[in-house]
XYZ file of C-alpha atoms in Angstrom:
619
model
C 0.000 0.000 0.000
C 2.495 2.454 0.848
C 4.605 2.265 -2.400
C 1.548 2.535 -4.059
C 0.467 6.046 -2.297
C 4.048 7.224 -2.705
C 4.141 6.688 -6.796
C 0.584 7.726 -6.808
C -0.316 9.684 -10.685
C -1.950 12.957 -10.709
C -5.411 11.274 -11.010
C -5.128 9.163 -8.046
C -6.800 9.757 -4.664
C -3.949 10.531 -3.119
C -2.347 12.967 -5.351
C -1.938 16.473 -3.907
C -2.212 14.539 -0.177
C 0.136 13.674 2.193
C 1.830 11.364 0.381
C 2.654 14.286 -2.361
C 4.178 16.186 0.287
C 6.678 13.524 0.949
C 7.537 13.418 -2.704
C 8.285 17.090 -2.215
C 10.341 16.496 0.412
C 12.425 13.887 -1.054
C 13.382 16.333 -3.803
C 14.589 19.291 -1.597
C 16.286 17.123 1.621
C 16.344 18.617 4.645
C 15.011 21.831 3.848
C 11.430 20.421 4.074
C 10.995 21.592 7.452
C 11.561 25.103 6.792
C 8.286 24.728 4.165
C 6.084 23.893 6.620
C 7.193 27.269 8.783
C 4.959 30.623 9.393
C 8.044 32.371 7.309
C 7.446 30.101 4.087
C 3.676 30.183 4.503
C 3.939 34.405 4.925
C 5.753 34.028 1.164
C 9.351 34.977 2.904
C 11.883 33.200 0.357
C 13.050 29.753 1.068
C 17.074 29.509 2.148
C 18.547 26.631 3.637
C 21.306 29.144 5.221
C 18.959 30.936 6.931
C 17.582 27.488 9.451
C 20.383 27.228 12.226
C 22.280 23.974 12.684
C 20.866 23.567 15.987
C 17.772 22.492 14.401
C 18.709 19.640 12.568
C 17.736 17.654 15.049
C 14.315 19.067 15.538
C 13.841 18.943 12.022
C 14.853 15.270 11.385
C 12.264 14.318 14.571
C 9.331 16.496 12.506
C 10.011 15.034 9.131
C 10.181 11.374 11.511
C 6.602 12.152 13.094
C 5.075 13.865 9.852
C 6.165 10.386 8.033
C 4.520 8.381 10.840
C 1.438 10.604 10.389
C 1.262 9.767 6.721
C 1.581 6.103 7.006
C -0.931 6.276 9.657
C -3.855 8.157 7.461
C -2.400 5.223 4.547
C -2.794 2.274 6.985
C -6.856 3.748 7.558
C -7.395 4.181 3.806
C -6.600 0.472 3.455
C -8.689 -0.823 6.306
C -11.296 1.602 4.935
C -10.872 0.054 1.255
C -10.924 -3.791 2.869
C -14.013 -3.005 4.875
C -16.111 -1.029 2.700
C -18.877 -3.318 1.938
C -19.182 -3.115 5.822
C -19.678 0.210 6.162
C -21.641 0.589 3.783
C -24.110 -1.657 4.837
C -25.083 0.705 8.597
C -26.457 3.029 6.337
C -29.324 3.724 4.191
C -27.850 4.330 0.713
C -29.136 6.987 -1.501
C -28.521 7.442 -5.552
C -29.211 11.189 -6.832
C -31.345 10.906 -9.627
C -27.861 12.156 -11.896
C -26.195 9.626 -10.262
C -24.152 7.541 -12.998
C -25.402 3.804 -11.657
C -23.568 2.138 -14.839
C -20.912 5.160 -15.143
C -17.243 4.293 -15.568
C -15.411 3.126 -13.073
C -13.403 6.667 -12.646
C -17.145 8.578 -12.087
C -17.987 9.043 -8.680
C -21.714 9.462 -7.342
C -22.340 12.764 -5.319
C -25.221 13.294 -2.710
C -26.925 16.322 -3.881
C -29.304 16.335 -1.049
C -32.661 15.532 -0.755
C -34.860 14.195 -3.502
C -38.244 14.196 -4.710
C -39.373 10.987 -5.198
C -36.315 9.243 -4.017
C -36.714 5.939 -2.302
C -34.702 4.449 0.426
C -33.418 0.741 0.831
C -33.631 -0.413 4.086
C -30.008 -2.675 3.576
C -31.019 -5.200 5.908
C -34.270 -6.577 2.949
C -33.037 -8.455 0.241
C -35.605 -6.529 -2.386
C -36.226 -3.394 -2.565
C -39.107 -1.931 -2.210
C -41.019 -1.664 -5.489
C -40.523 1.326 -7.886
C -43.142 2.574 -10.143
C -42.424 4.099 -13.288
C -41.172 7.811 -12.582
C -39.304 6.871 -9.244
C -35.897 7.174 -8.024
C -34.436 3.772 -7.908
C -32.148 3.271 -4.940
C -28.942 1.245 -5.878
C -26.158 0.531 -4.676
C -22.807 1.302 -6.633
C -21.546 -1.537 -8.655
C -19.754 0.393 -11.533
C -17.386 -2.089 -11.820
C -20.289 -3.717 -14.470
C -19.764 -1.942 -17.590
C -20.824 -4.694 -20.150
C -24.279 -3.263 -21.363
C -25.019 -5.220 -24.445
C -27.806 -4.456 -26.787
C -28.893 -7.565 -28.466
C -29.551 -7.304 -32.303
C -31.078 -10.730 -33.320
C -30.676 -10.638 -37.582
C -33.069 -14.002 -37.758
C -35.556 -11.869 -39.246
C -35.495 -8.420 -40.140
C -31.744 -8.089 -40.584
C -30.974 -4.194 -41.286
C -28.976 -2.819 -43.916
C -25.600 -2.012 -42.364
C -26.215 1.669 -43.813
C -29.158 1.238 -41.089
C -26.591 0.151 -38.172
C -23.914 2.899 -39.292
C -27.119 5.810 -38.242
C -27.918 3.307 -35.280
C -24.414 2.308 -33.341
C -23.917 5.974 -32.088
C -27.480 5.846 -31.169
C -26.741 3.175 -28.850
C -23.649 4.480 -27.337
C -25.233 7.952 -27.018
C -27.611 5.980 -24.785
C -25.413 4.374 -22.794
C -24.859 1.092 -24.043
C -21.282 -0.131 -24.865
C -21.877 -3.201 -26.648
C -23.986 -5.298 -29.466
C -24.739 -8.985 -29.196
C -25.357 -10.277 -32.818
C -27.324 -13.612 -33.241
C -26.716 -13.737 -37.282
C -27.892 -17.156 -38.126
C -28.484 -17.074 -41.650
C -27.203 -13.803 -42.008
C -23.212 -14.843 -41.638
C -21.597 -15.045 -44.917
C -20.760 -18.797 -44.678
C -18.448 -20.457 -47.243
C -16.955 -23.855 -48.076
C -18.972 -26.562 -47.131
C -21.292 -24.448 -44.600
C -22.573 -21.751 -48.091
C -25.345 -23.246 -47.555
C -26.588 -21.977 -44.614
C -26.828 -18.494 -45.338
C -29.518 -16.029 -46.321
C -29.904 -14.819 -50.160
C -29.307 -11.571 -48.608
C -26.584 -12.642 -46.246
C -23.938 -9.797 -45.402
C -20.934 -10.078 -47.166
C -17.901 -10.252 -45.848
C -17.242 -6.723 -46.299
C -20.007 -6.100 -44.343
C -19.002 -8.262 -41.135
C -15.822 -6.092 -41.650
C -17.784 -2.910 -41.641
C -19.880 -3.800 -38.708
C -16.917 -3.998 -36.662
C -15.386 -1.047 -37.797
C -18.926 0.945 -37.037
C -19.297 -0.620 -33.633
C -15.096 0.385 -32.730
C -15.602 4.118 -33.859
C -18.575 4.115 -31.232
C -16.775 2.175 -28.623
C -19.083 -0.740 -28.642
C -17.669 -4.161 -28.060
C -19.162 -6.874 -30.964
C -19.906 -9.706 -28.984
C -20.805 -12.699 -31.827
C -23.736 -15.195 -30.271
C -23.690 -18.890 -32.265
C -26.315 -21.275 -31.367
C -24.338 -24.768 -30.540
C -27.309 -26.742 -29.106
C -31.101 -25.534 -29.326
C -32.705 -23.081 -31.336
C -30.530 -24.679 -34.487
C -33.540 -24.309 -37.211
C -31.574 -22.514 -39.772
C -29.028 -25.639 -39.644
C -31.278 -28.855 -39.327
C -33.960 -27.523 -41.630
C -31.858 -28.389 -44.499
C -31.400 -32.100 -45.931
C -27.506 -32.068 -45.569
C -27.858 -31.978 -41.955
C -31.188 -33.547 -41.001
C -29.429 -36.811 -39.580
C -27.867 -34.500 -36.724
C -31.165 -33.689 -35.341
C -31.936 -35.248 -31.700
C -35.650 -36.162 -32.516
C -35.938 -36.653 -36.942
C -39.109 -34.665 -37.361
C -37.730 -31.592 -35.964
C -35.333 -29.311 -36.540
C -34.814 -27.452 -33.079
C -31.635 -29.672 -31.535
C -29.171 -31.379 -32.160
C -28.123 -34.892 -31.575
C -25.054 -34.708 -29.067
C -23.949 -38.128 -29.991
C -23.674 -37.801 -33.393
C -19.545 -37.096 -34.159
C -20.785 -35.201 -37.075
C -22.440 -32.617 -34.564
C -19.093 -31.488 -33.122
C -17.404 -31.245 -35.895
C -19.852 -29.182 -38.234
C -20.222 -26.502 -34.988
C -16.252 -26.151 -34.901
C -16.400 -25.029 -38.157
C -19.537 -22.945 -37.563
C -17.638 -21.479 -35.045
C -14.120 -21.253 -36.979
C -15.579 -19.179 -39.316
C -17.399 -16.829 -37.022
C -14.341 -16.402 -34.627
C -12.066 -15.625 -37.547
C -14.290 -12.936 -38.647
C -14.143 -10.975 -34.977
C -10.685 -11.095 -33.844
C -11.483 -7.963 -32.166
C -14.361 -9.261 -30.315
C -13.331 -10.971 -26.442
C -16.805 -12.647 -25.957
C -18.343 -15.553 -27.821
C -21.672 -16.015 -26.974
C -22.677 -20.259 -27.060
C -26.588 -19.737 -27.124
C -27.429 -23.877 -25.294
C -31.014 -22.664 -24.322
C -34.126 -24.217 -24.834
C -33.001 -27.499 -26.136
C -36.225 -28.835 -26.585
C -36.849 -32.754 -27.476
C -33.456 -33.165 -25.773
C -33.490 -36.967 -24.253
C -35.916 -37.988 -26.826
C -33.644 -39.095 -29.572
C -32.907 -42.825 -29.490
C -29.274 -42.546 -28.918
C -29.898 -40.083 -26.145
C -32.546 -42.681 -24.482
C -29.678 -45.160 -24.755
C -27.119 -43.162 -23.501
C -29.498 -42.016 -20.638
C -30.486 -46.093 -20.116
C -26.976 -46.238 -19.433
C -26.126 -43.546 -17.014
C -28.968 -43.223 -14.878
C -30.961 -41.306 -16.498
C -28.995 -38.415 -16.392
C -30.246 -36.023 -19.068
C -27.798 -33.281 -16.855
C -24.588 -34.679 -17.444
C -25.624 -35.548 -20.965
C -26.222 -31.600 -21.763
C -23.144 -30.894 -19.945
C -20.964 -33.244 -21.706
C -21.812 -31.426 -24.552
C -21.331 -28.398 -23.427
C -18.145 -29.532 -22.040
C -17.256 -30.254 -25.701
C -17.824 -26.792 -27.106
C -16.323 -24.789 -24.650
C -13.178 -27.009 -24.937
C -12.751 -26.688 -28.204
C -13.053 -22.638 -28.060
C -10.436 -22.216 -24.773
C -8.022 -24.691 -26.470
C -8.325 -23.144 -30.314
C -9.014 -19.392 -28.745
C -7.329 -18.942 -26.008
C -8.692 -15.758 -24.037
C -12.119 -15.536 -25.622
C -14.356 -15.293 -23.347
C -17.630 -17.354 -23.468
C -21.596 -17.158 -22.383
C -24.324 -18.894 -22.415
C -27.972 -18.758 -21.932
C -29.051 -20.266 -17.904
C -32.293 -21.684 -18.644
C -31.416 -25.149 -19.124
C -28.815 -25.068 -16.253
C -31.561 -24.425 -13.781
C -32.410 -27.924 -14.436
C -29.252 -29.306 -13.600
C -27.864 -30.517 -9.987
C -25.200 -28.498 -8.356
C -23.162 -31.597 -8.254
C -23.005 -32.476 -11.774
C -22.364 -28.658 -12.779
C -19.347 -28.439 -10.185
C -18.176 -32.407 -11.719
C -18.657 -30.823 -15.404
C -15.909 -28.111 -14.380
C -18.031 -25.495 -17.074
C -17.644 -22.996 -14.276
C -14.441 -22.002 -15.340
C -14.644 -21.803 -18.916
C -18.296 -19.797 -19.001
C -20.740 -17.416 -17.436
C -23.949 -17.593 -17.314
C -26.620 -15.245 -18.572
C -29.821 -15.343 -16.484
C -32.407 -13.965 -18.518
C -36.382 -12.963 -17.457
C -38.619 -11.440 -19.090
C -41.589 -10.698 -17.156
C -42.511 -6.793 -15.988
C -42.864 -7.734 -12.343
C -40.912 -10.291 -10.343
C -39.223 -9.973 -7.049
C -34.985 -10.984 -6.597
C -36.032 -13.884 -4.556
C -37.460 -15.371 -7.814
C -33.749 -14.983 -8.897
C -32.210 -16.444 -5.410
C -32.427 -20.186 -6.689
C -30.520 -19.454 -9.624
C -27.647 -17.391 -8.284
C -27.499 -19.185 -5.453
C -27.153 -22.627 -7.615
C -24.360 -20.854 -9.971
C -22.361 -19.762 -6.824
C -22.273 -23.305 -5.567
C -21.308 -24.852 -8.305
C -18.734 -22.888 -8.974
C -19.072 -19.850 -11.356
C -17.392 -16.542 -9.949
C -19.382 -14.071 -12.562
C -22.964 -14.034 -14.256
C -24.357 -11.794 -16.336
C -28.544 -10.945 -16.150
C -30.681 -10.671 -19.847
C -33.793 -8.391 -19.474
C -35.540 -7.318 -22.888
C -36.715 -3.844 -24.578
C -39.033 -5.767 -27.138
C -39.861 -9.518 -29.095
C -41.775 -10.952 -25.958
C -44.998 -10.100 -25.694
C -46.201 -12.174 -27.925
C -45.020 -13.985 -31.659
C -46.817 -11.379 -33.824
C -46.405 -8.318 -31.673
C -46.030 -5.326 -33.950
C -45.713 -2.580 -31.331
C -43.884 -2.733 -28.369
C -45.930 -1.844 -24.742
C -43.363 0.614 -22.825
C -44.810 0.444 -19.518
C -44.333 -3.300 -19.701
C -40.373 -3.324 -20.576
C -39.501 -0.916 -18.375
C -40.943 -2.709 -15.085
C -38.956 -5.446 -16.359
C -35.897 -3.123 -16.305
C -36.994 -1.427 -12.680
C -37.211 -5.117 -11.441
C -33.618 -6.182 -12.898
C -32.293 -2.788 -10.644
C -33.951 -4.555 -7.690
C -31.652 -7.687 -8.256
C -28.618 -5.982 -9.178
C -29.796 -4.038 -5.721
C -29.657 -7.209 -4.016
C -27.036 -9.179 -5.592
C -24.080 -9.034 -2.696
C -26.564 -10.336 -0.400
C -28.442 -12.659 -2.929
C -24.674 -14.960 -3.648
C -21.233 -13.727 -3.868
C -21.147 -13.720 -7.539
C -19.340 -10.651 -9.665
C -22.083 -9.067 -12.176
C -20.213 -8.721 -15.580
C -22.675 -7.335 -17.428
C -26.787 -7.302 -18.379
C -27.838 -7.964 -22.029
C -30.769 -5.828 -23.472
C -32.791 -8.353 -25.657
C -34.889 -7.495 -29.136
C -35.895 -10.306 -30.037
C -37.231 -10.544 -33.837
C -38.608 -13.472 -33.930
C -39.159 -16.052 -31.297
C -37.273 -19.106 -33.490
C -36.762 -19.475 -37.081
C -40.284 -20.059 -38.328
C -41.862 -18.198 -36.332
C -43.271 -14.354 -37.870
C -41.874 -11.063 -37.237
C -41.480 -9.640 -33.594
C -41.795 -5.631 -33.416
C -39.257 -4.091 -35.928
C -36.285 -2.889 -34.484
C -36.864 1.288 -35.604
C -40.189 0.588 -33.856
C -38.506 -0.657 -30.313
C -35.651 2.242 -30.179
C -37.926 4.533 -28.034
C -38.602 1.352 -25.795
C -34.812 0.631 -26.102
C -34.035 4.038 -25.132
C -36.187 3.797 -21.857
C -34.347 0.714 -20.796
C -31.375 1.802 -21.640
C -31.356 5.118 -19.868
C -33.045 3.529 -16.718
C -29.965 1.079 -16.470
C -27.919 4.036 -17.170
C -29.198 6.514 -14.097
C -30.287 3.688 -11.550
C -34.352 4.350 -12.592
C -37.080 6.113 -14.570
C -37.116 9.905 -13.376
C -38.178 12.597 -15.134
C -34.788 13.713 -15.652
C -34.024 10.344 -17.013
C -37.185 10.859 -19.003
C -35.824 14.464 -20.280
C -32.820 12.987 -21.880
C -34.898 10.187 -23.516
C -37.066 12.468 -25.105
C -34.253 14.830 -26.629
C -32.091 11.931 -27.729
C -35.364 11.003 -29.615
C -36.534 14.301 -30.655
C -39.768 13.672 -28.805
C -42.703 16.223 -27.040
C -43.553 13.614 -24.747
C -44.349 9.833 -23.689
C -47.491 7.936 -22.661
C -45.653 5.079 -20.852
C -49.308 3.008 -20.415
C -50.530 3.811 -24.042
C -47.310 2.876 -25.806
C -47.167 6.284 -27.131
C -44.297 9.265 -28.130
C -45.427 12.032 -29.172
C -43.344 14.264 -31.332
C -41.892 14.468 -34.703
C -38.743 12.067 -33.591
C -35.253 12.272 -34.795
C -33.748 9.235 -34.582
C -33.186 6.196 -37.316
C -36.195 5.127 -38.506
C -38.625 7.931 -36.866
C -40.439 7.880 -40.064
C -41.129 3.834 -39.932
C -41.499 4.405 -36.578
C -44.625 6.795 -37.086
C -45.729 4.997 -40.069
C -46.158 1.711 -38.074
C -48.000 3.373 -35.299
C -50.917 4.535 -38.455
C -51.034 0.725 -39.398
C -50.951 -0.600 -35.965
C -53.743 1.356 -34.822
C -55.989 2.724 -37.681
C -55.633 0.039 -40.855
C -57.326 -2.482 -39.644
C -59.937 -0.849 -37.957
C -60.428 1.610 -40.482
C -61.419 -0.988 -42.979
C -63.327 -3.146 -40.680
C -65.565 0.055 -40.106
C -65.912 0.779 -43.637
C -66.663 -3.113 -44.803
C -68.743 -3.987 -41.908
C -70.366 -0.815 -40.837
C -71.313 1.079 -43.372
C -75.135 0.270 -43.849
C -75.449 0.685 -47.534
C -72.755 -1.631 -48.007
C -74.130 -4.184 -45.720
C -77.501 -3.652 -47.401
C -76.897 -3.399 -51.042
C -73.411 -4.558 -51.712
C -72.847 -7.571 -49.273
C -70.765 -10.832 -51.050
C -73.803 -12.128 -52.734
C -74.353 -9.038 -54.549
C -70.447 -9.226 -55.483
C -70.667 -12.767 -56.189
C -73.699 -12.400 -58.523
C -72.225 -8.975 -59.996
C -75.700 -7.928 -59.083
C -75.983 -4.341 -57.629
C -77.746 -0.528 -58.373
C -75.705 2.011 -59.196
C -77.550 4.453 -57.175
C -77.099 2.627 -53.775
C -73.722 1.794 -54.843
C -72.761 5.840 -55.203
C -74.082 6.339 -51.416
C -70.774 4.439 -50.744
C -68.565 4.620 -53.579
C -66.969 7.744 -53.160
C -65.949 7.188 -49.260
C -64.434 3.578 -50.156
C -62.581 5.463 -53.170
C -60.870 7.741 -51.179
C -59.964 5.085 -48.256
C -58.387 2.935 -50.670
C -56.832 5.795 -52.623
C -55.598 7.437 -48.877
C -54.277 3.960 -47.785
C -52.214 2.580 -51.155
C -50.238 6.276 -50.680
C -49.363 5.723 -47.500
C -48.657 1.920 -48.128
C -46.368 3.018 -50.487
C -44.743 5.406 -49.062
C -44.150 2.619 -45.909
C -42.875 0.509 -48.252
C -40.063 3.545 -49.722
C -39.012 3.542 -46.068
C -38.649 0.170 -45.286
C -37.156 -0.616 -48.627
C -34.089 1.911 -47.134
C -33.693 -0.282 -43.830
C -34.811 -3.667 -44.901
C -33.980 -6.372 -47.502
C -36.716 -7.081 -49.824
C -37.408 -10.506 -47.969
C -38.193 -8.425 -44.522
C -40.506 -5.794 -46.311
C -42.676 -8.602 -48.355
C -43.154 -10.573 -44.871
C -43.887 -7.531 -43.249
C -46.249 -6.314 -45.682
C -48.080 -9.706 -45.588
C -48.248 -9.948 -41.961
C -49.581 -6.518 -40.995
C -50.710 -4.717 -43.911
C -52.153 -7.418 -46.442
C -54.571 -9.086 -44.315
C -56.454 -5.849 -43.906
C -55.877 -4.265 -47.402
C -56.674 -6.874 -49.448
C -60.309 -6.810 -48.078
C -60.743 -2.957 -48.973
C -58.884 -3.738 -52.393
C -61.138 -6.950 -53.446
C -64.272 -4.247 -52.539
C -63.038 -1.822 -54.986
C -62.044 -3.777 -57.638
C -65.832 -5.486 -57.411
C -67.360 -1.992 -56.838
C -65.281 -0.657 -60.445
C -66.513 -3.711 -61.988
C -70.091 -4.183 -61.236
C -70.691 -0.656 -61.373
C -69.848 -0.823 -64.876
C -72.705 -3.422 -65.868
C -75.419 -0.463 -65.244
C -77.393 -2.716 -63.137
C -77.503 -5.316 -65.373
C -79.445 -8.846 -64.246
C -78.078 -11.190 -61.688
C -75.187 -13.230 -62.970
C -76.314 -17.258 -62.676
């Protein structure tokens, strides 16, 4: 400790203390007594002739007891240092609502006094007590986490990289410091593994450029590779059918196959290789479902007890091997859900602990840390020193949900501060980092989640609620002028506002279709009397109809239809500047077809029939 104070830098704590006055007196000898005197201090010039010799004495027992003094105040700072967690724990703790609670490790939080709306932790609860949206969350300081990953998951909806280029200092402006990319198809695979990719893979180029965006904005690329579960985009094709655990589907795959291993090394290869700058490989393993199933695994399992555990783990076991040996200091994680399964003894046996971390990931808006005690407390035991948590800013409300509830994703974010809150007393695990997931689609054939320029305002919530400890209004402030926003309606989902971020215009766009396509139509098709009465399916089926009654109508459903195909198109121009034209067909058909193709089949019958002057009913 003491050689540390002694060489301490300008921008240390002690710099400019006591122990810079003894690097001071080092450099002038003896004469640091006479700084120290009412003549020096007065401004009288410093000369070592002027002290008498008789003082040397008195001035070598000063320097002796100043020294002693120093090491003293050093020896405190230590004990201090050891013991903080201690100390810290007699007191209430308090976060100002500027208060950095993911700031860099240099930032230090100041108490600017009371708050409105500030809560306080009693420290001897696990949880907190529960915040509402607009309330100070109290935290305590764990800085040390910096990893804040937003996940972009490019199994549907991949952007255009001209798309991430306006996005990436987006996210950093926000506070986030990292991207998880899940690219499935979207990796530009070669050799024998071409076939796996997307027609409208990115190129190589573009992996390049990715990383080269996400450097300039200080945000650490953090590849994820699925190496168990959720391996659709593999099995679906015939080349690699026969490594699926159960034949008739293509979620998992068989761990006993050779083959298995060997095709995700060179999945993996050829990822890895592409993001040498990137310290963190991200494994996927959750939701291996039909695991056990397979006939080899019911053999191998008929053999070993039963132990469908040990049988994950040995596969496990087999990946992370095979990246520590090939990749030496790349860092790995994986998804916790099927470890919650598994005993503490056979995780501490499989020896996994040292080679990953965990990522415990919830979803819901409201759950308490003791919901998260099991877990933790499970991972600790078995022997992992770090975990990281996975909360999510949109893609899980439901398969098909178009537009993202706020009010919902941010609990989910207030109840993730509770944890973090909690953690020290919860297990003695080091948080590394939280993961912010978008989901885009919930697995491979499943439709389109809420796109991704339609979940930055949610995104920006979470993220700036991570970033200041909770949802104030101050944090609310900085969300809306990042955004270019008037205002929020966290319950109604709503921003209102021009907006001036990426994708503000699909952004608004969506909101139109979301809320007023479908019911605009419905309304016109199924409540409008004279269509009910005189131009209901039989008449269109029979091409029977009068053109007077059909005029009562006509002009209304004209201009809906003409109103709606210009804004259509003018959605499509937009996403057509984000998107691939895969994305902006499936989107189209999802959310915009099924409603428009009713008002279009009414016109095209209305130009038609209207033609035959009321001619007789067709037979």
């Amino acid at each position: 400790m003491g050689s540390r104070v002694v060489g301490a830098s300008p921008m240390s704590p002690s710099y400019g203390s006591g122990a810079a006055v003894v690097r001071q007196g080092t450099a002038h000898g003896d004469g640091w007594g006479c700084w120290g005197s009412p003549a020096w201090r007065r401004g009288a010039a410093w000369d070592p002739c002027v002290c008498p010799a008789g003082m040397g004495f008195q001035r070598s027992h000063r320097l002796n007891l100043l020294r002693l003094i120093v090491l003293l105040l050093v020896a405190l700072a230590g004990i201090k240092f050891l013991f903080r967690d201690s100390f810290t724990l007699e007191l209430p703790k308090h976060v100002s609502k500027d208060s950095g609670f993911w700031g860099d490790a240099g930032e230090t939080i100041e108490d600017t006094g009371p708050q409105s709306q500030v809560l306080v932790l009693p420290v001897a609860k696990i949880t907190a007590p529960r915040q509402e949206p607009g309330q100070q969350q109290v935290t305590r300081d764990i800085r040390a986490t910096k990893m804040r990953l937003v996940h972009l998951d490019l199994k549907g909806a991949a952007p255009r990289v001209s798309y991430l280029e306006q996005v990436f200092p987006l996210l950093s402006l926000l506070g986030a410091n990292g991207v998880l990319i899940e690219y499935e198809d979207m990796f530009p695979f070669k050799g024998e593994l071409e076939v796996l990719k997307s027609p409208y893979a990115y190129s190589e180029e573009d992996i390049e450029r990715i990383q080269q965006l996400a450097e300039l904005h200080k945000l650490e690329v953090v590849p994820l590779v699925q190496t168990f579960g959720h391996a659709e985009f593999i099995l679906k094709h015939e080349k690699y059918q026969r490594l699926r655990e159960v034949e008739r589907f293509p979620n998992s795959f068989n761990p006993h196959i050779p083959d298995t291993l060997a095709l995700l090394k060179s999945i993996l290869s050829q990822v890895i290789e592409k993001h040498k700058r990137s310290t963190w490989i991200h494994i996927g393993a959750d939701e291996v479902f039909h695991l056990g199933e397979g006939m080899d695994s019911k053999n191998w399992m008929s053999r070993n007890k039963g132990d469908m555990g040990t049988m994950y783990l040995n596969h496990i076991k087999e990946v992370l091997g095979f990246i520590t040996t090939q990749y030496w200091g790349l860092r790995a994680l994986m998804w916790d859900d099927m470890l919650r399964k598994i005993s503490v003894g056979a995780l501490q046996e499989s020896g996994i602990a040292k080679h990953v971390s965990p990522v415990v990931w919830f979803y819901a808006p409201d759950f308490e840390a003791e919901q998260i005690v099991p877990f933790l407390t499970k991972y600790a035991e078995s022997g992992f020193e770090a975990v990281w948590f996975a909360s999510a800013f949109k893609g899980t409300t439901g398969p098909a949900q178009a537009w993202p509830p706020l009010s919902f994703h941010l609990r989910n974010h207030l109840s993730w501060l509770r944890v973090m809150e909690a953690l020290p007393q919860l297990a003695p695990l080091r948080l590394q980092g939280i993961v912010l997931t978008g989901w885009q689609r919930y697995d491979h054939y499943s439709v389109l989640c809420e796109l991704l320029p339609v979940g930055i305002p949610s995104l920006a919530i979470c993220l700036q609620t991570l970033v200041t400890g909770g949802f104030t209004e101050e944090t609310k402030k900085k969300v809306l002028d990042v955004l270019g926003f008037e205002s929020m309606q966290l319950e109604q989902s709503t921003c209102e506002g021009r907006g001036v971020f990426p994708g503000a215009e699909i952004y608004h766009m969506v909101e139109q279709v979301n809320g007023h396509l479908k019911e605009s139509i419905h309304k016109a098709l199924e409540e409008e009397s004279a269509i009910k009465g005189w131009f209901s399916p039989y008449h269109r089926k029979h091409q029977f109809a009068n053109p007077r009654n059909m005029e009562s109508f006509g002009s209304k459903v004209l201009k809906l239809h003409e109103d709606w195909e210009s804004f259509i198109r003018d959605l499509r121009t937009q996403l057509e500047r984000v998107y691939y034209p895969d994305t902006v067909e499936e989107w189209m058909e999802e959310n915009v077809n099924p409603y428009l193709d009713q008002l279009r089949d009414l016109v095209q019958d209305y130009r038609a029939i209207i033609r035959l002057n009321a001619r007789p009913k067709a037979t």
